[in-house]
Coordinates of C-alpha atoms and ligand atoms in Angstrom, one line a residue:
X1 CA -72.3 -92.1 5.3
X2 CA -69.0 -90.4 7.0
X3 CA -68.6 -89.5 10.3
X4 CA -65.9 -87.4 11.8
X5 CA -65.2 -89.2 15.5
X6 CA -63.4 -87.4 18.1
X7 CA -62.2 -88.8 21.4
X8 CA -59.9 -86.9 24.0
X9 CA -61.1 -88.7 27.3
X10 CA -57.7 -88.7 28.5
X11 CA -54.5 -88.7 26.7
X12 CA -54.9 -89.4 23.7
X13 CA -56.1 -87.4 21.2
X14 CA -57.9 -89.1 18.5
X15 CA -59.9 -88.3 15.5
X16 CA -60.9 -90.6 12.3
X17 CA -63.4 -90.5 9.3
X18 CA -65.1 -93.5 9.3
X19 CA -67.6 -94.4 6.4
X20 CA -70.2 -96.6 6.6
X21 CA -69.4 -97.2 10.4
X22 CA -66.5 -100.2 9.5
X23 CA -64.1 -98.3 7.0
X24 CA -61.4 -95.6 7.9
X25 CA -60.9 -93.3 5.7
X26 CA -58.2 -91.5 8.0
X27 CA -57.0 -91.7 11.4
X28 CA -54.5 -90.6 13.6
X29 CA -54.0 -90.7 17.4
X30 CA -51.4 -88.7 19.3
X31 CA -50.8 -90.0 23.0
X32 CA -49.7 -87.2 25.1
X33 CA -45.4 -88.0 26.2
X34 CA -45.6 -84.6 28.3
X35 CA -47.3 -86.9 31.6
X36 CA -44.2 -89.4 31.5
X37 CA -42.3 -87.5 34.0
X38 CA -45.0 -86.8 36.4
X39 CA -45.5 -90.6 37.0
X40 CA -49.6 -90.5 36.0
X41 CA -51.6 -88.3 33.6
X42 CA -51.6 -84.8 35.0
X43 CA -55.4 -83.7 33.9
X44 CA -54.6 -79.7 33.4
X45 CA -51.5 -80.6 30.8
X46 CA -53.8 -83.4 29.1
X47 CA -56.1 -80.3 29.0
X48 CA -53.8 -78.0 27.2
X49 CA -52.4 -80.9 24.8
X50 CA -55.7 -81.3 23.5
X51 CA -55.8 -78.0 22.9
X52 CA -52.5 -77.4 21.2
X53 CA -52.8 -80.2 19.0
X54 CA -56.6 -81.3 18.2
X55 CA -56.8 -78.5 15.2
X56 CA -53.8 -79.7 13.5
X57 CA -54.8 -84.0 13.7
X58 CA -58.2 -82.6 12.4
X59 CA -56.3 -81.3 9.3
X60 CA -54.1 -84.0 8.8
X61 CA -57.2 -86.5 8.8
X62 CA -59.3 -84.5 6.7
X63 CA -56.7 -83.7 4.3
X64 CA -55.3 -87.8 4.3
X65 CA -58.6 -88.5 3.3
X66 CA -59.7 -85.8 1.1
X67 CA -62.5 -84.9 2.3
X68 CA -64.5 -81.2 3.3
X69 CA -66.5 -80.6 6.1
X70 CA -69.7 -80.4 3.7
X71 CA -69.0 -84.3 3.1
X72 CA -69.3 -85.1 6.5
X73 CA -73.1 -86.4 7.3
X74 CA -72.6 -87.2 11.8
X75 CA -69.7 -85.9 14.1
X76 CA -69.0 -88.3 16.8
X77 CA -67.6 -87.0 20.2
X78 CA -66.5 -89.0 23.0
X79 CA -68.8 -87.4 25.9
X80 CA -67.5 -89.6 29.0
X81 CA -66.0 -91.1 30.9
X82 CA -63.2 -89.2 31.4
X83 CA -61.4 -86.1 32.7
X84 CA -63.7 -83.1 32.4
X85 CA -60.9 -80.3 30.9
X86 CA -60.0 -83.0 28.2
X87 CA -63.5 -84.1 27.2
X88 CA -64.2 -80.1 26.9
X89 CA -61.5 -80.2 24.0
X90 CA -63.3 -82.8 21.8
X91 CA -66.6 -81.9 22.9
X92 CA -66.5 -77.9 22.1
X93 CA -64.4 -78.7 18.6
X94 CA -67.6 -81.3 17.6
X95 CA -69.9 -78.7 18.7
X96 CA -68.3 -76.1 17.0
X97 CA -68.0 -77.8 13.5
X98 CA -71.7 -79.2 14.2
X99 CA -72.8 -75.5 14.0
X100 CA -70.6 -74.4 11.2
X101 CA -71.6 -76.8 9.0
X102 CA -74.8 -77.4 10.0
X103 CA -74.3 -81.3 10.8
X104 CA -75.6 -83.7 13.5
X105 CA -74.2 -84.5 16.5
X106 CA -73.6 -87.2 18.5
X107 CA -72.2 -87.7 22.2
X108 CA -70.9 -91.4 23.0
X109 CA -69.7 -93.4 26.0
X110 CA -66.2 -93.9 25.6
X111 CA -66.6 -97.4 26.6
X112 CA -68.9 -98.7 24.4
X113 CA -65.9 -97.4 21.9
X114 CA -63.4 -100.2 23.4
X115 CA -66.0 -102.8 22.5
X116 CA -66.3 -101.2 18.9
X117 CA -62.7 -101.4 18.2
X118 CA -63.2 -105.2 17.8
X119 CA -66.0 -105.0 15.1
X120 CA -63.4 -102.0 13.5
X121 CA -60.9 -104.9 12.9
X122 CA -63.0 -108.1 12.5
X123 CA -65.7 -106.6 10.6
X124 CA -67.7 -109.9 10.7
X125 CA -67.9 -110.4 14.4
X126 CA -71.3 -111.3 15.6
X127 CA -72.1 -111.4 19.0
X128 CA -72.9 -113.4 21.4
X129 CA -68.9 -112.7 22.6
X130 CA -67.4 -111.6 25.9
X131 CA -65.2 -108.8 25.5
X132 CA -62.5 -108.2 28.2
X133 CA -61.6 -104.5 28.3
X134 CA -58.1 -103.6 30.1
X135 CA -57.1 -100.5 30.8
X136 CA -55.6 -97.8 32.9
X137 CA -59.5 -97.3 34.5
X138 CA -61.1 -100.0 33.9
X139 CA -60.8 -104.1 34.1
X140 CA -64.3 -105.3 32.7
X141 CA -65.5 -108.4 31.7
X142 CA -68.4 -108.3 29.5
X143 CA -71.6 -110.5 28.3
X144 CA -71.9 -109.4 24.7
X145 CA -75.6 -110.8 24.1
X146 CA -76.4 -109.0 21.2
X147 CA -75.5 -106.1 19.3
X148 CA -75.8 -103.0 21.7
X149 CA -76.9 -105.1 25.0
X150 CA -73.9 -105.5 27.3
X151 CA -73.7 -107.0 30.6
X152 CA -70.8 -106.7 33.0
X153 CA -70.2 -110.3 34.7
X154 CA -66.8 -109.5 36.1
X155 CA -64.9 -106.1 37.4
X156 CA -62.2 -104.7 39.6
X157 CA -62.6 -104.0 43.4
X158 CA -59.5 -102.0 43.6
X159 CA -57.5 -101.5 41.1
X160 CA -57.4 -101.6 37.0
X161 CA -55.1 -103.3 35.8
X162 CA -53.3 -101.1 33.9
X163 CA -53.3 -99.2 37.3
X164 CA -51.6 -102.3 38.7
X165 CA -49.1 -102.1 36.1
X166 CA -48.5 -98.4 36.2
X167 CA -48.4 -98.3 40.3
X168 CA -45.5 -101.6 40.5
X169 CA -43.8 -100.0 37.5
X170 CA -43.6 -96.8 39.6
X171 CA -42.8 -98.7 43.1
X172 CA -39.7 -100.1 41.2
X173 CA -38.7 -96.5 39.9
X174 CA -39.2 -97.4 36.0
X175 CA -41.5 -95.0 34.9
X176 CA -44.5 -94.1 32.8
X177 CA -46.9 -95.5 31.9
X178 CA -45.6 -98.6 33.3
X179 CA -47.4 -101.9 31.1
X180 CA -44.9 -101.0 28.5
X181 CA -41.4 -101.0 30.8
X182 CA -42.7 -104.0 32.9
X183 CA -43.4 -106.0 29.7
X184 CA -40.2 -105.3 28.2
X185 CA -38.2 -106.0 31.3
X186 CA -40.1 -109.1 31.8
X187 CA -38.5 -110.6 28.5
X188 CA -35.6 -110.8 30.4
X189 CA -36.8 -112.0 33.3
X190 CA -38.7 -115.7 34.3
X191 CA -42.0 -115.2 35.4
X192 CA -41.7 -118.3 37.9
X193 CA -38.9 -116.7 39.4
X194 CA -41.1 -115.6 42.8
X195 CA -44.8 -116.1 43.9
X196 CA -46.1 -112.9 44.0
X197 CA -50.1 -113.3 45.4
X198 CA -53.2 -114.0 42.8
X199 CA -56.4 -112.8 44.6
X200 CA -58.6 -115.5 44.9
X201 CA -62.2 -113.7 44.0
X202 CA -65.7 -114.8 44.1
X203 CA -67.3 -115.0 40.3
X204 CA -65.7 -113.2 37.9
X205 CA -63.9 -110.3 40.2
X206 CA -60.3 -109.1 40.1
X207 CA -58.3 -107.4 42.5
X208 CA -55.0 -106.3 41.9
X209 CA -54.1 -103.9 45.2
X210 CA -52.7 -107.2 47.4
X211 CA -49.9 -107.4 44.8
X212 CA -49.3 -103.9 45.1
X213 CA -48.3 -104.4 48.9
X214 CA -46.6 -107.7 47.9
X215 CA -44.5 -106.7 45.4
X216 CA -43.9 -102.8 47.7
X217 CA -42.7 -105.4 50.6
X218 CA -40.9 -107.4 48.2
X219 CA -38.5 -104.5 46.9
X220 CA -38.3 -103.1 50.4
X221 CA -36.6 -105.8 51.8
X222 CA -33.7 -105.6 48.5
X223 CA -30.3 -103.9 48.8
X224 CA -29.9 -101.5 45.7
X225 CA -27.6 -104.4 44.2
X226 CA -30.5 -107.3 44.5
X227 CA -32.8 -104.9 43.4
X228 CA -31.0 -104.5 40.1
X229 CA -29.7 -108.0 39.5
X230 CA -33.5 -109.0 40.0
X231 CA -35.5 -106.5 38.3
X232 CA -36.5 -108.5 35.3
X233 CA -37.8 -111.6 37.2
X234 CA -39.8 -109.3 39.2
X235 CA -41.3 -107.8 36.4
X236 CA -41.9 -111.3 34.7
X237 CA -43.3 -112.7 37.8
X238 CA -45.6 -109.4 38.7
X239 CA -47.2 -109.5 35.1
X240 CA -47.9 -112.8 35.2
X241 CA -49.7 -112.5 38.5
X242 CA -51.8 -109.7 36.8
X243 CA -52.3 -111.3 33.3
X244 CA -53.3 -114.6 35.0
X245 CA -56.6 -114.0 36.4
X246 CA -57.4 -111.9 33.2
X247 CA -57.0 -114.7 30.6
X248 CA -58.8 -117.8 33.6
X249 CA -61.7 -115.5 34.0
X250 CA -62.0 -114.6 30.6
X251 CA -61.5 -118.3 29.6
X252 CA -63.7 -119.8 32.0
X253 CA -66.7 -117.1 31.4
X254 CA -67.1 -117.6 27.9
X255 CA -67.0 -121.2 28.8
X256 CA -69.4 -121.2 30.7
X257 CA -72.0 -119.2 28.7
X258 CA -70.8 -121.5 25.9
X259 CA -69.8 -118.8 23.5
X260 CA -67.2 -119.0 20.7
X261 CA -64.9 -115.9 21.0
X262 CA -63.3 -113.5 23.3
X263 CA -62.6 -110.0 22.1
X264 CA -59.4 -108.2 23.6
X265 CA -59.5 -104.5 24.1
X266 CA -57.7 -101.6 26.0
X267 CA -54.5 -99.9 26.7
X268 CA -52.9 -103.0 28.5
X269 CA -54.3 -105.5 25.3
X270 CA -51.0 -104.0 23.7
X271 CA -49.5 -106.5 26.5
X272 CA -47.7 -108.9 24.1
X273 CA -47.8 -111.7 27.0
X274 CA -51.4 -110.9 27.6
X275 CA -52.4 -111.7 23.8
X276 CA -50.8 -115.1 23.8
X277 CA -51.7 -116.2 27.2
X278 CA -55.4 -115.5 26.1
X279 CA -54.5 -117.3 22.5
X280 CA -53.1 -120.0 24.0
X281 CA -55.6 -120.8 26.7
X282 CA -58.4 -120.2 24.7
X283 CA -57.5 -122.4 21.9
X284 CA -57.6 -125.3 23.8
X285 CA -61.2 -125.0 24.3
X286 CA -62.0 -123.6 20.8
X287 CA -62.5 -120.9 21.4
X288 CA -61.6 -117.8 19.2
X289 CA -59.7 -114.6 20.5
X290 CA -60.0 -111.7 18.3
X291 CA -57.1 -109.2 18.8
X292 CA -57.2 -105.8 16.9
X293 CA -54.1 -104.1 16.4
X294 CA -52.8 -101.7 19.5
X295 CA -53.7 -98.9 17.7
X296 CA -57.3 -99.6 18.2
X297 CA -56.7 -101.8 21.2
X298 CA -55.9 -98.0 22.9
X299 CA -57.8 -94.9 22.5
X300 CA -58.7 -93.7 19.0
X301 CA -60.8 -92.2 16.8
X302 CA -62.5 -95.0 14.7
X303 CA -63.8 -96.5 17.7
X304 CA -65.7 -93.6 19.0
X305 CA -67.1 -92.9 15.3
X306 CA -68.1 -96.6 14.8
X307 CA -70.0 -96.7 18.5
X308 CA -71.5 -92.7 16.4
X309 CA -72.3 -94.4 13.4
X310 CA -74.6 -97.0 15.4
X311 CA -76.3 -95.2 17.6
X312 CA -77.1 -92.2 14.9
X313 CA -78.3 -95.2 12.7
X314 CA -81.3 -96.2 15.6
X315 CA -82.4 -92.4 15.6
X316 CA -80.2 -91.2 18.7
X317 CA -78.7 -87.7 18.7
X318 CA -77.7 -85.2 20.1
X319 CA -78.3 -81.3 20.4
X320 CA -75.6 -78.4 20.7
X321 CA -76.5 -78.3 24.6
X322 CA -75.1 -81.6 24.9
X323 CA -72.8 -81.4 28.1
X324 CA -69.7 -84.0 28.7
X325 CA -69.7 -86.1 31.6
X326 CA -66.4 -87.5 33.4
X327 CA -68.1 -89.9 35.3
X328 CA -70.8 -90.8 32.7
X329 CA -72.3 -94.4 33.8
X330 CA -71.0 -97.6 32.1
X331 CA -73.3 -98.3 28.5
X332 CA -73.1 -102.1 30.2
X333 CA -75.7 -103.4 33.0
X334 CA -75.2 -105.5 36.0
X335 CA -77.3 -108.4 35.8
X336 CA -79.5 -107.6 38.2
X337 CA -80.0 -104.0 37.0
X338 CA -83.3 -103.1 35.3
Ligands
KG4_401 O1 -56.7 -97.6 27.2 P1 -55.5 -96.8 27.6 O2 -54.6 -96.3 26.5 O3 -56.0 -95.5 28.4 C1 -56.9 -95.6 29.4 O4 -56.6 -96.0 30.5 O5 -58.1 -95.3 29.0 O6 -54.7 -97.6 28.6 C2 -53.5 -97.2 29.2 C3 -53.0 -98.3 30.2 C4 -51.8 -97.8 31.1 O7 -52.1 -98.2 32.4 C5 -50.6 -98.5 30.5 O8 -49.6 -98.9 31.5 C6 -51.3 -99.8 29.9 O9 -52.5 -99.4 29.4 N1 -50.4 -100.4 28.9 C7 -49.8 -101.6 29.1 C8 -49.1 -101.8 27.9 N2 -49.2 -100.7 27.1 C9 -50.0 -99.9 27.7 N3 -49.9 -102.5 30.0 C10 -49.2 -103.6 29.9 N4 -48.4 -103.9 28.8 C11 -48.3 -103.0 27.8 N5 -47.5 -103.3 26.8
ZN402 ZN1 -59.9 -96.0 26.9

């Protein structure tokens, strides 16, 4: 069975052939550079990127893997969460192929995607597993029980914390998106160098907006000379006060629910600190991490026609009236939800 998945929640725009829901025939992803120098995704360019190039990545993935539109048997579209204008792009491209060529369609939740991306590269992954998804949005910690049930046992109050990256990254005038420059100015830089504040949450929560203000006070009180002659231990220090709770909560969760792995998924798992902290920790409780490669780590194709793939195999689809949604609920449940 091939399915065509589609996913242009934000800005990336990603589409894959994916046969029997684990192997890719073709993929390709094209994150959108034109948002750089507007410090944060600006939703109407996202919009018209989409647009521009979503026809061409089509071709180049159909034509990578030889394949006609008559061969494909479900198109998967990322329906939500996201920004409206960009869903639109994927959502009216699936919709209008469905209707060509006569084939099914299915709407999924982007997030159920992330945790998909982990099967994508470790094919034999069972759960039960928690899966810690970090991203520009979202900062989730989740009870993998079995396969589709999903609980969320620890989230963000404030910020993501890819948003907490991005927003220090801008406060010290480096740029965007700002978990790549802060993790490569941190190689310079020690991470003991100054005490930047870890909030202390109860259960499994995170909070990353104190050391926002820590780190904005911080660089205030800095001539332009300190500010330059310290820049990489700040960056060391400030990504270890954001990849610390990550990895203990993680680590402690899957502890306590006695599990044997911890799956790593999101923009920020691209965080080259991040992945060993989490390795090494977890290893000395024996417990596995499974990793996928960046390109699945961030948003893609595969991931959304894997999450397609399941779903369309439990009888769930979709008509042509289907409708995208930017604030389409979590697929996970709070414990105490029905
Ligand atoms: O999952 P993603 O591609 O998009 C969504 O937010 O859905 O994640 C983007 C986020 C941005 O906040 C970016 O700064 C962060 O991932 N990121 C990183 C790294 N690469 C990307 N954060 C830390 N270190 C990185 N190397
Ligand atoms: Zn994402």
């Amino acid at each position: 069975m091939i399915v065509l998945g589609i996913e242009t929640s934000c800005d990336e725009t990603g589409i894959a052939l994916l046969k029997d829901g684990k192997e890719v025939l073709s993929s390709f992803t094209k994150t959108q550079m034109i948002h750089s120098e507007y410090g944060g995704v600006v939703p109407e360019l996202a919009s018209r990127e989409h647009l521009n190039d979503i026809y061409n990545i089509l071709d180049y993935v159909m034509n990578e893997a030889n394949i006609n539109y008559e061969n494909i048997d479900l198109i998967s579209v990322t329906k939500g969460p996201g920004l409206i204008g960009a869903l639109l792009v994927g959502i009216n491209v699936a919709k209008g192929l469905a209707l060509v060529f006569n084939k099914p369609l299915i709407g999924v939740n982007h997030m159920e995607g992330h945790i998909f991306a982990a099967h994508l590269y470790k094919k034999d992954l069972k759960p039960p597993y928690i899966g810690l998804i970090v991203s520009g949005g979202h900062t989730l910690l989740i009870d993998v029980t079995k396969e589709g049930e999903y609980f969320i046992e620890g989230s963000t109050v404030d910020d993501a914390a890819g948003e907490a990256f991005d927003k220090t990254a801008k406060l010290l005038g480096l740029g965007y998106p700002g978990g790549p420059l802060i993790e490569k100015y941190s190689k310079k830089g020690n991470e003991n160098a100054i005490k930047f504040p870890i909030a202390k949450m109860e259960g499994y929560k995170f909070s990353f907006s104190g050391l926002k203000t820590a780190v904005r006070y911080y660089v205030e009180k800095l001539s332009k000379e300190e500010k330059e002659e310290q820049i990489y231990d700040i960056c060391a220090s400030l990504q270890k006060a954001i990849v610390t709770p990550l990895v203990n909560n993680a680590v402690k969760l899957c502890r306590e629910k006695r599990y044997d792995t911890i799956t790593l998924s999101g923009g920020v798992a691209a965080n080259g600190y991040l992945r060993n902290r989490l390795l090494k920790e977890a290893s000395k409780y024996n417990i596995n991490v499974v990793v996928p490669p960046i390109k699945l780590c961030t948003d893609n194709g595969e991931m959304i026609a894997a999450v397609g793939y399941a779903r369309f195999m439990k009888g769930e689809k979709d008509d042509l009236n289907m409708e995208g949604n930017p604030s389409l609920k979590y697929p996970f449940r709070r414990r105490n939800e029905a």
